[in-house]
CSV table of C-alpha atoms and ligand atoms in Angstrom, one decimal:
chain,number,residue,atom,x,y,z
Y,1,MET,CA,-0.7,12.4,12.5
Y,2,ILE,CA,-2.4,9.2,13.1
Y,3,ARG,CA,-5.1,9.6,15.9
Y,4,LYS,CA,-7.5,6.9,15.2
Y,5,ILE,CA,-6.5,3.2,14.6
Y,6,ALA,CA,-8.7,0.3,13.6
Y,7,ILE,CA,-7.8,-3.5,13.7
Y,8,LEU,CA,-9.1,-6.5,12.1
Y,9,THR,CA,-8.5,-10.2,11.6
Y,10,SER,CA,-9.4,-11.8,8.2
Y,11,GLY,CA,-9.0,-15.1,6.4
Y,12,GLY,CA,-8.5,-18.2,8.1
Y,13,ASP,CA,-8.3,-17.8,11.8
Y,14,ALA,CA,-5.2,-18.8,13.4
Y,15,PRO,CA,-3.9,-19.2,16.9
Y,16,GLY,CA,-2.2,-15.9,18.2
Y,17,MET,CA,-4.5,-13.7,16.7
Y,18,ASN,CA,-6.1,-12.5,19.8
Y,19,ALA,CA,-2.6,-12.1,21.4
Y,20,CYS,CA,-1.8,-9.9,18.3
Y,21,LEU,CA,-4.8,-8.0,18.7
Y,22,ARG,CA,-4.2,-7.3,22.2
Y,23,ALA,CA,-0.5,-6.2,21.5
Y,24,CYS,CA,-2.0,-3.8,18.8
Y,25,ILE,CA,-4.6,-2.3,21.1
Y,26,ARG,CA,-2.2,-2.0,24.1
Y,27,ALA,CA,0.5,-0.4,22.1
Y,28,GLY,CA,-1.9,2.1,20.4
Y,29,LEU,CA,-3.4,3.1,23.8
Y,30,TYR,CA,0.2,3.4,25.2
Y,31,GLN,CA,0.9,6.0,22.4
Y,32,GLY,CA,-2.2,7.8,22.9
Y,33,LYS,CA,-4.2,6.6,20.0
Y,34,GLU,CA,-7.9,5.8,20.0
Y,35,MET,CA,-8.3,2.3,19.2
Y,36,TYR,CA,-11.2,0.6,17.4
Y,37,VAL,CA,-11.8,-3.1,16.2
Y,38,VAL,CA,-13.7,-4.3,13.2
Y,39,TYR,CA,-15.9,-7.3,13.7
Y,40,ASP,CA,-16.1,-10.1,10.9
Y,41,GLY,CA,-12.7,-8.9,9.1
Y,42,LEU,CA,-12.9,-7.4,5.7
Y,43,ARG,CA,-16.8,-8.2,5.5
Y,44,GLY,CA,-17.4,-6.2,8.6
Y,45,LEU,CA,-15.6,-3.4,7.3
Y,46,VAL,CA,-17.7,-3.4,4.2
Y,47,GLU,CA,-20.8,-3.5,6.5
Y,48,GLY,CA,-19.4,-1.0,8.7
Y,49,ASP,CA,-19.2,-2.8,12.0
Y,50,ILE,CA,-16.6,-0.9,13.7
Y,51,ARG,CA,-16.6,-0.3,17.7
Y,52,GLN,CA,-14.1,1.6,20.0
Y,53,VAL,CA,-12.2,-0.4,22.4
Y,54,ASN,CA,-10.2,0.3,25.5
Y,55,LYS,CA,-7.8,-1.8,27.6
Y,56,ASP,CA,-10.4,-3.9,29.2
Y,57,PHE,CA,-11.2,-5.4,25.9
Y,58,THR,CA,-8.1,-7.0,25.8
Y,59,GLN,CA,-8.3,-8.9,29.3
Y,60,ASP,CA,-7.6,-12.5,29.2
Y,61,ILE,CA,-7.3,-12.8,25.5
Y,62,ILE,CA,-3.6,-13.4,25.2
Y,63,ASN,CA,-4.2,-17.2,25.6
Y,64,ARG,CA,-7.5,-17.7,23.5
Y,65,GLY,CA,-7.6,-19.4,20.2
Y,66,GLY,CA,-9.5,-18.3,17.3
Y,67,THR,CA,-10.2,-14.5,17.1
Y,68,ILE,CA,-12.8,-12.8,19.4
Y,69,ILE,CA,-13.6,-10.3,16.7
Y,70,ARG,CA,-14.2,-12.9,14.3
Y,71,SER,CA,-12.9,-13.5,10.8
Y,72,ALA,CA,-14.5,-14.0,7.3
Y,73,ARG,CA,-13.7,-14.5,3.6
Y,74,ILE,CA,-15.1,-12.1,1.3
Y,75,PRO,CA,-14.0,-12.7,-2.4
Y,76,GLU,CA,-16.1,-9.7,-3.6
Y,77,PHE,CA,-13.3,-7.5,-1.9
Y,78,LYS,CA,-11.4,-7.7,-5.3
Y,79,GLU,CA,-14.3,-5.3,-6.7
Y,80,GLU,CA,-13.3,-1.8,-6.7
Y,81,ALA,CA,-16.9,-0.8,-5.6
Y,82,VAL,CA,-16.6,-3.0,-2.5
Y,83,SER,CA,-13.1,-1.9,-1.3
Y,84,LYS,CA,-14.0,1.8,-2.0
Y,85,LYS,CA,-17.4,1.2,0.3
Y,86,ALA,CA,-15.1,-0.3,3.0
Y,87,ALA,CA,-12.6,2.8,2.6
Y,88,ASP,CA,-15.7,5.2,3.0
Y,89,ASN,CA,-16.7,3.5,6.1
Y,90,LEU,CA,-13.4,4.1,7.8
Y,91,ARG,CA,-13.6,7.7,6.7
Y,92,ASP,CA,-16.9,8.0,8.2
Y,93,PHE,CA,-15.5,6.9,11.5
Y,94,GLU,CA,-12.7,9.2,11.1
Y,95,ILE,CA,-10.2,6.2,11.4
Y,96,ASP,CA,-6.9,7.3,10.1
Y,97,ALA,CA,-5.2,3.9,9.8
Y,98,LEU,CA,-6.1,0.2,9.6
Y,99,ILE,CA,-4.2,-2.8,10.8
Y,100,GLY,CA,-5.1,-6.4,9.1
Y,101,ILE,CA,-3.9,-9.5,10.5
Y,102,GLY,CA,-4.4,-12.3,8.0
Y,103,GLY,CA,-2.6,-14.1,5.0
Y,104,ASP,CA,-1.9,-13.1,1.5
Y,105,GLY,CA,-5.8,-12.6,0.6
Y,106,THR,CA,-5.8,-10.1,4.0
Y,107,PHE,CA,-3.0,-8.2,2.4
Y,108,ARG,CA,-4.4,-7.9,-1.3
Y,109,GLY,CA,-7.4,-6.3,0.6
Y,110,LEU,CA,-5.3,-3.8,2.3
Y,111,GLN,CA,-3.5,-3.0,-0.8
Y,112,ALA,CA,-6.9,-2.2,-2.3
Y,113,LEU,CA,-7.8,0.1,0.6
Y,114,SER,CA,-4.6,1.7,0.7
Y,115,LYS,CA,-5.1,2.5,-3.2
Y,116,HIS,CA,-8.3,4.4,-1.7
Y,117,GLY,CA,-6.1,6.2,0.4
Y,118,VAL,CA,-6.2,4.3,3.7
Y,119,ILE,CA,-2.9,3.6,5.5
Y,120,CYS,CA,-2.8,0.1,6.1
Y,121,ILE,CA,-0.3,-2.2,8.0
Y,122,GLY,CA,-0.5,-5.9,7.5
Y,123,ILE,CA,0.5,-8.4,10.1
Y,124,PRO,CA,0.8,-12.2,9.2
Y,125,GLY,CA,-1.4,-14.5,10.9
Y,126,THR,CA,-2.0,-17.9,9.1
Y,127,ILE,CA,-1.4,-21.5,10.0
Y,128,ASP,CA,0.1,-22.0,6.4
Y,129,ASN,CA,3.2,-20.1,6.8
Y,130,ASP,CA,3.0,-19.2,3.0
Y,131,VAL,CA,3.6,-15.5,3.4
Y,132,GLY,CA,6.6,-14.3,1.1
Y,133,SER,CA,7.4,-11.3,3.3
Y,134,THR,CA,8.1,-13.3,6.4
Y,135,ASP,CA,10.0,-16.5,7.8
Y,136,GLU,CA,6.9,-17.2,9.9
Y,137,THR,CA,3.4,-16.1,10.3
Y,138,ILE,CA,1.3,-16.1,13.9
Y,139,GLY,CA,-0.3,-19.4,14.3
Y,140,PHE,CA,2.1,-21.7,12.4
Y,141,ALA,CA,4.0,-23.1,15.6
Y,142,THR,CA,0.8,-23.7,17.3
Y,143,ALA,CA,-0.8,-25.5,14.5
Y,144,LEU,CA,2.5,-27.5,14.0
Y,145,ASN,CA,2.4,-28.5,17.5
Y,146,THR,CA,-1.3,-29.5,17.3
Y,147,ILE,CA,-0.7,-31.7,14.3
Y,148,CYS,CA,2.3,-33.3,16.3
Y,149,ASP,CA,0.0,-34.2,19.2
Y,150,CYS,CA,-2.5,-35.8,17.0
Y,151,VAL,CA,0.3,-37.7,14.9
Y,152,ASP,CA,1.6,-38.9,18.4
Y,153,LYS,CA,-1.7,-40.3,19.1
Y,154,LEU,CA,-2.2,-41.9,15.9
Y,155,LYS,CA,1.1,-43.5,16.0
Y,156,ASP,CA,0.1,-45.5,19.2
Y,157,THR,CA,-3.1,-47.1,17.3
Y,158,SER,CA,-1.3,-47.4,13.9
Y,159,GLY,CA,1.7,-49.2,15.8
Y,160,SER,CA,-0.8,-51.4,17.7
Y,161,HIS,CA,-2.4,-52.4,14.3
Y,162,GLN,CA,0.6,-52.6,12.2
Y,163,ARG,CA,-0.9,-50.2,9.9
Y,164,CYS,CA,0.3,-47.4,7.3
Y,165,SER,CA,-1.5,-44.0,8.3
Y,166,LEU,CA,-1.9,-41.5,5.8
Y,167,ILE,CA,-2.4,-38.0,7.5
Y,168,GLU,CA,-3.6,-34.9,5.5
Y,169,VAL,CA,-2.7,-31.7,6.8
Y,170,MET,CA,-3.5,-28.2,5.9
Y,171,GLY,CA,-1.1,-25.5,4.2
Y,172,ARG,CA,-3.5,-24.4,1.3
Y,173,HIS,CA,-0.5,-24.6,-1.4
Y,174,CYS,CA,2.3,-24.5,1.0
Y,175,GLY,CA,4.2,-27.8,2.2
Y,176,ASP,CA,5.6,-26.1,5.5
Y,177,LEU,CA,3.2,-27.8,8.0
Y,178,ALA,CA,3.7,-31.1,6.2
Y,179,MET,CA,7.7,-30.9,6.1
Y,180,PHE,CA,8.1,-29.6,9.7
Y,181,ALA,CA,5.6,-32.1,10.9
Y,182,ALA,CA,7.2,-34.9,9.0
Y,183,LEU,CA,10.7,-33.7,10.5
Y,184,ALA,CA,9.3,-33.5,14.0
Y,185,GLU,CA,7.6,-36.9,14.0
Y,186,GLY,CA,10.2,-38.7,12.2
Y,187,ALA,CA,7.6,-39.7,9.5
Y,188,GLU,CA,8.5,-42.5,6.9
Y,189,GLY,CA,7.2,-40.2,4.2
Y,190,VAL,CA,5.9,-36.7,3.4
Y,191,ILE,CA,4.1,-35.6,0.1
Y,192,CYS,CA,3.8,-31.9,-0.8
Y,193,VAL,CA,4.5,-29.3,-3.4
Y,194,GLU,CA,8.0,-29.2,-2.2
Y,195,HIS,CA,8.6,-32.9,-1.8
Y,196,PRO,CA,6.4,-34.5,-4.5
Y,197,LEU,CA,5.0,-38.1,-4.3
Y,198,LYS,CA,7.4,-40.5,-6.2
Y,199,LYS,CA,5.1,-43.6,-5.9
Y,200,GLU,CA,7.5,-46.3,-6.8
Y,201,VAL,CA,10.2,-44.9,-4.3
Y,202,LEU,CA,7.3,-44.9,-1.5
Y,203,PHE,CA,6.2,-48.4,-2.4
Y,204,ARG,CA,9.5,-50.0,-2.4
Y,205,LYS,CA,10.4,-48.3,1.0
Y,206,LEU,CA,7.0,-49.4,2.3
Y,207,ARG,CA,7.5,-53.0,1.1
Y,208,LYS,CA,11.0,-53.2,2.7
Y,209,MET,CA,9.7,-52.2,5.9
Y,210,LYS,CA,6.9,-54.7,5.7
Y,211,ALA,CA,9.5,-57.6,4.7
Y,212,GLN,CA,11.7,-56.4,7.7
Y,213,ASN,CA,8.7,-56.5,10.1
Y,214,LYS,CA,8.8,-52.7,10.9
Y,215,SER,CA,5.5,-52.4,12.6
Y,216,HIS,CA,3.9,-49.3,11.0
Y,217,ALA,CA,4.4,-46.3,8.9
Y,218,ILE,CA,3.3,-42.5,9.2
Y,219,ILE,CA,3.2,-40.9,5.9
Y,220,ILE,CA,2.3,-37.0,6.2
Y,221,VAL,CA,0.3,-35.4,3.2
Y,222,SER,CA,-0.3,-32.0,2.3
Y,223,GLU,CA,-4.0,-30.8,1.5
Y,224,ASN,CA,-4.9,-29.9,-2.1
Y,225,LEU,CA,-2.6,-32.4,-4.0
Y,226,LEU,CA,-4.2,-35.8,-4.3
Y,227,ASP,CA,-6.9,-38.3,-3.0
Y,228,ILE,CA,-5.5,-39.6,0.0
Y,229,ASN,CA,-8.2,-42.5,0.0
Y,230,GLU,CA,-7.1,-43.5,-3.4
Y,231,LEU,CA,-3.3,-43.5,-2.5
Y,232,ALA,CA,-4.3,-45.7,0.8
Y,233,GLY,CA,-5.8,-48.0,-1.8
Y,234,GLU,CA,-2.7,-48.4,-4.1
Y,235,ILE,CA,-0.4,-48.6,-1.0
Y,236,ALA,CA,-2.3,-51.6,0.3
Y,237,LYS,CA,-2.3,-53.2,-2.9
Y,238,GLU,CA,1.4,-52.6,-3.8
Y,239,THR,CA,2.9,-53.1,-0.4
Y,240,GLY,CA,0.4,-55.3,1.9
Y,241,PHE,CA,0.2,-52.5,4.4
Y,242,ASP,CA,-3.0,-52.4,6.0
Y,243,THR,CA,-3.6,-48.5,5.4
Y,244,ARG,CA,-6.0,-45.9,7.2
Y,245,THR,CA,-6.5,-42.3,6.2
Y,246,GLU,CA,-7.0,-39.2,8.4
Y,247,VAL,CA,-7.6,-35.8,7.5
Y,248,LEU,CA,-7.0,-33.5,10.5
Y,249,GLY,CA,-8.7,-30.3,9.0
Y,250,ARG,CA,-9.7,-27.5,11.1
Y,251,LEU,CA,-8.7,-29.1,14.5
Y,252,GLN,CA,-5.3,-27.6,13.4
Y,253,ARG,CA,-6.5,-24.0,13.3
Y,254,GLY,CA,-8.0,-24.3,16.9
Y,255,GLY,CA,-6.3,-24.2,20.5
Y,256,SER,CA,-4.6,-21.8,22.7
Y,257,PRO,CA,-1.7,-20.2,21.0
Y,258,THR,CA,2.1,-21.6,22.1
Y,259,ALA,CA,4.3,-19.1,23.8
Y,260,HIS,CA,6.2,-18.8,20.8
Y,261,ASP,CA,3.2,-17.6,18.9
Y,262,ARG,CA,2.1,-15.2,21.6
Y,263,ILE,CA,5.5,-13.5,21.5
Y,264,LEU,CA,5.6,-13.2,17.9
Y,265,ALA,CA,2.1,-11.7,18.0
Y,266,ALA,CA,3.3,-9.2,20.5
Y,267,ARG,CA,6.5,-8.2,18.5
Y,268,PHE,CA,4.4,-7.8,15.3
Y,269,GLY,CA,1.6,-5.8,17.0
Y,270,ALA,CA,4.0,-3.4,18.6
Y,271,LYS,CA,6.0,-2.9,15.2
Y,272,ALA,CA,2.8,-2.2,13.3
Y,273,VAL,CA,1.8,0.4,15.9
Y,274,GLU,CA,5.4,2.0,15.8
Y,275,LEU,CA,5.1,2.2,12.2
Y,276,LEU,CA,1.9,4.1,12.5
Y,277,CYS,CA,3.7,6.6,14.8
Y,278,ASP,CA,5.9,7.7,12.2
Y,279,LYS,CA,5.7,11.3,11.0
Y,280,GLU,CA,4.7,10.1,7.5
Y,281,PRO,CA,3.4,6.6,7.9
Y,282,THR,CA,2.8,4.6,4.7
Y,283,SER,CA,1.2,1.3,3.9
Y,284,ARG,CA,3.4,-1.8,5.1
Y,285,ILE,CA,3.6,-5.3,6.0
Y,286,VAL,CA,5.4,-6.4,8.9
Y,287,GLY,CA,7.3,-9.9,9.0
Y,288,ILE,CA,10.2,-11.5,10.7
Y,289,LYS,CA,13.4,-12.4,8.9
Y,290,GLN,CA,16.3,-14.3,10.6
Y,291,ASN,CA,14.8,-13.2,14.2
Y,292,GLU,CA,14.6,-9.5,13.2
Y,293,ILE,CA,11.2,-7.8,12.9
Y,294,VAL,CA,11.2,-6.3,9.2
Y,295,ASP,CA,8.6,-4.2,7.3
Y,296,TYR,CA,8.3,-3.8,3.4
Y,297,PRO,CA,5.9,-1.4,1.4
Y,298,ILE,CA,2.7,-3.2,0.8
Y,299,ASP,CA,3.1,-3.5,-3.0
Y,300,GLU,CA,6.5,-4.9,-2.6
Y,301,ALA,CA,5.3,-7.3,0.1
Y,302,VAL,CA,2.5,-8.9,-1.8
Y,303,GLU,CA,4.9,-9.7,-4.7
Y,304,MET,CA,7.3,-11.7,-2.5
Y,305,LYS,CA,7.2,-15.3,-2.8
Y,306,HIS,CA,7.6,-17.7,0.3
Y,307,ARG,CA,11.2,-19.2,0.5
Y,308,HIS,CA,11.3,-22.6,2.2
Y,309,THR,CA,13.9,-23.3,5.0
Y,310,HIS,CA,17.0,-24.1,3.5
Y,311,GLY,CA,18.0,-27.6,3.6
Y,312,LEU,CA,14.7,-28.8,5.2
Y,313,ARG,CA,14.1,-31.2,2.5
Y,314,ASP,CA,17.4,-32.9,2.6
Y,315,LEU,CA,17.3,-33.0,6.2
Y,316,ILE,CA,14.0,-34.9,5.9
Y,317,ASP,CA,15.4,-37.2,3.1
Y,318,MET,CA,18.4,-37.9,5.3
Y,319,LEU,CA,16.7,-38.8,8.7
Y,320,GLN,CA,13.8,-40.8,7.1
J,401,F6P,O1,-5.6,-20.3,5.5
J,401,F6P,C1,-5.9,-21.3,6.5
J,401,F6P,C2,-6.5,-22.6,6.0
J,401,F6P,O2,-6.8,-23.3,7.0
J,401,F6P,C3,-6.1,-23.3,4.8
J,401,F6P,O3,-4.8,-24.3,5.6
J,401,F6P,C4,-7.1,-24.1,4.4
J,401,F6P,O4,-6.8,-24.7,3.0
J,401,F6P,C5,-8.2,-23.2,4.4
J,401,F6P,O5,-7.9,-22.2,5.4
J,401,F6P,C6,-9.4,-23.8,4.6
J,401,F6P,O6,-10.3,-22.5,4.8
J,401,F6P,P1,-11.8,-22.7,5.2
J,401,F6P,O7,-11.9,-23.1,6.7
J,401,F6P,O8,-12.6,-21.2,4.9
J,401,F6P,O9,-12.4,-23.9,4.4
C-alpha cells in the first residue's frame, strides 16, 4: 500500500501547476497519505530536496501562476546513473510513489524512474498542448487567453498605423497555440507545422487587402519555424504593407490560471491520487479525452502522438 507520496513540477512552468499541486496534496491527505514536495523538479529530486507538507502549504495557491515548488530542466536525467540517484533519494525518504506535473520531457523522466522501481503518475502540465495522451494540458487555456489579450492590444496599434503585425507565439513544435489563437482572433494568417507558410498565397492575400484599403493584418506564427524579421522584410517588399514583428515569449507562461485550467488541474490531481490508492498501483499518465479523465500505462502514453483538433485547419481557412 502507498503511504507516502511526493509531487514535483518539471519542465517549462504552466499556469495551473499550483492548482494541481494543491489538488494532489489535499486529495492525498484526504486519503490518509503523507504528502511531500520536491523542489526544483527532477533536478531537485537528484539533489534530494524533498520536504513533507500539510494542508496549510496549499493555502491561497489555487490562483497563483508559476509553480511555488519551482521547476527546472535537466537533460542529464537521461543518464542511467542520474535517474538512479533520484530513485535512491526517494527510497531514502521511504517515499512509495511520485506524481510529476509537466510535459513530455517530464514523463520520460518518470518513465526512467519507473524502470528503477518507483511508482510514478504523470500529469500533463504545459502551455504547448503537445502531449499525445491527452486532448488538453494544464496551462494551455490560460496561455491562449494571454495571447488573445496581447493580440487584442496589438490590433489597436496595428490598425491605427495600418500595419501588418507578425506575432510569434510559443508551442515548441506544436501549432495548437498558434492555430487556436488565430481562430480566436480572426487573424488574417497563421503559420505553424500543421498550417505551413505558402508565401505566394500570403503575399497575394495581403496585396489584395492593401488594394482594397483593408487597414491592417494580423499573422500568428509558431516559434522555431522561421525568422519572423526576415519574413517581415519580404512582406513589406512584396505587398507594400508596413510590417512589424512581436515575440510574445515567456509572457505566455505567466499569470493566474483561468477557471478552466484550475478545474482541469483539480480533476487531474484527484485522479492521480485515486490511481495511487489502487490495491496494486502501477506507473501511469493521466489525461482528458472527450471530457473524460483517462489514464494509460506510462510506456504506452509516452509513445502516443498528439492529435490536432479535427477540422480546426479547415475552419481557420474558411473563416479567414
Ligand atoms: O514547453 C514550454 C515552453 O514555453 C515552450 O513553448 C518553449 O519552446 C520552451 O518552453 C521555452 O523554454 P525555456 O523557458 O526553458 O527557454
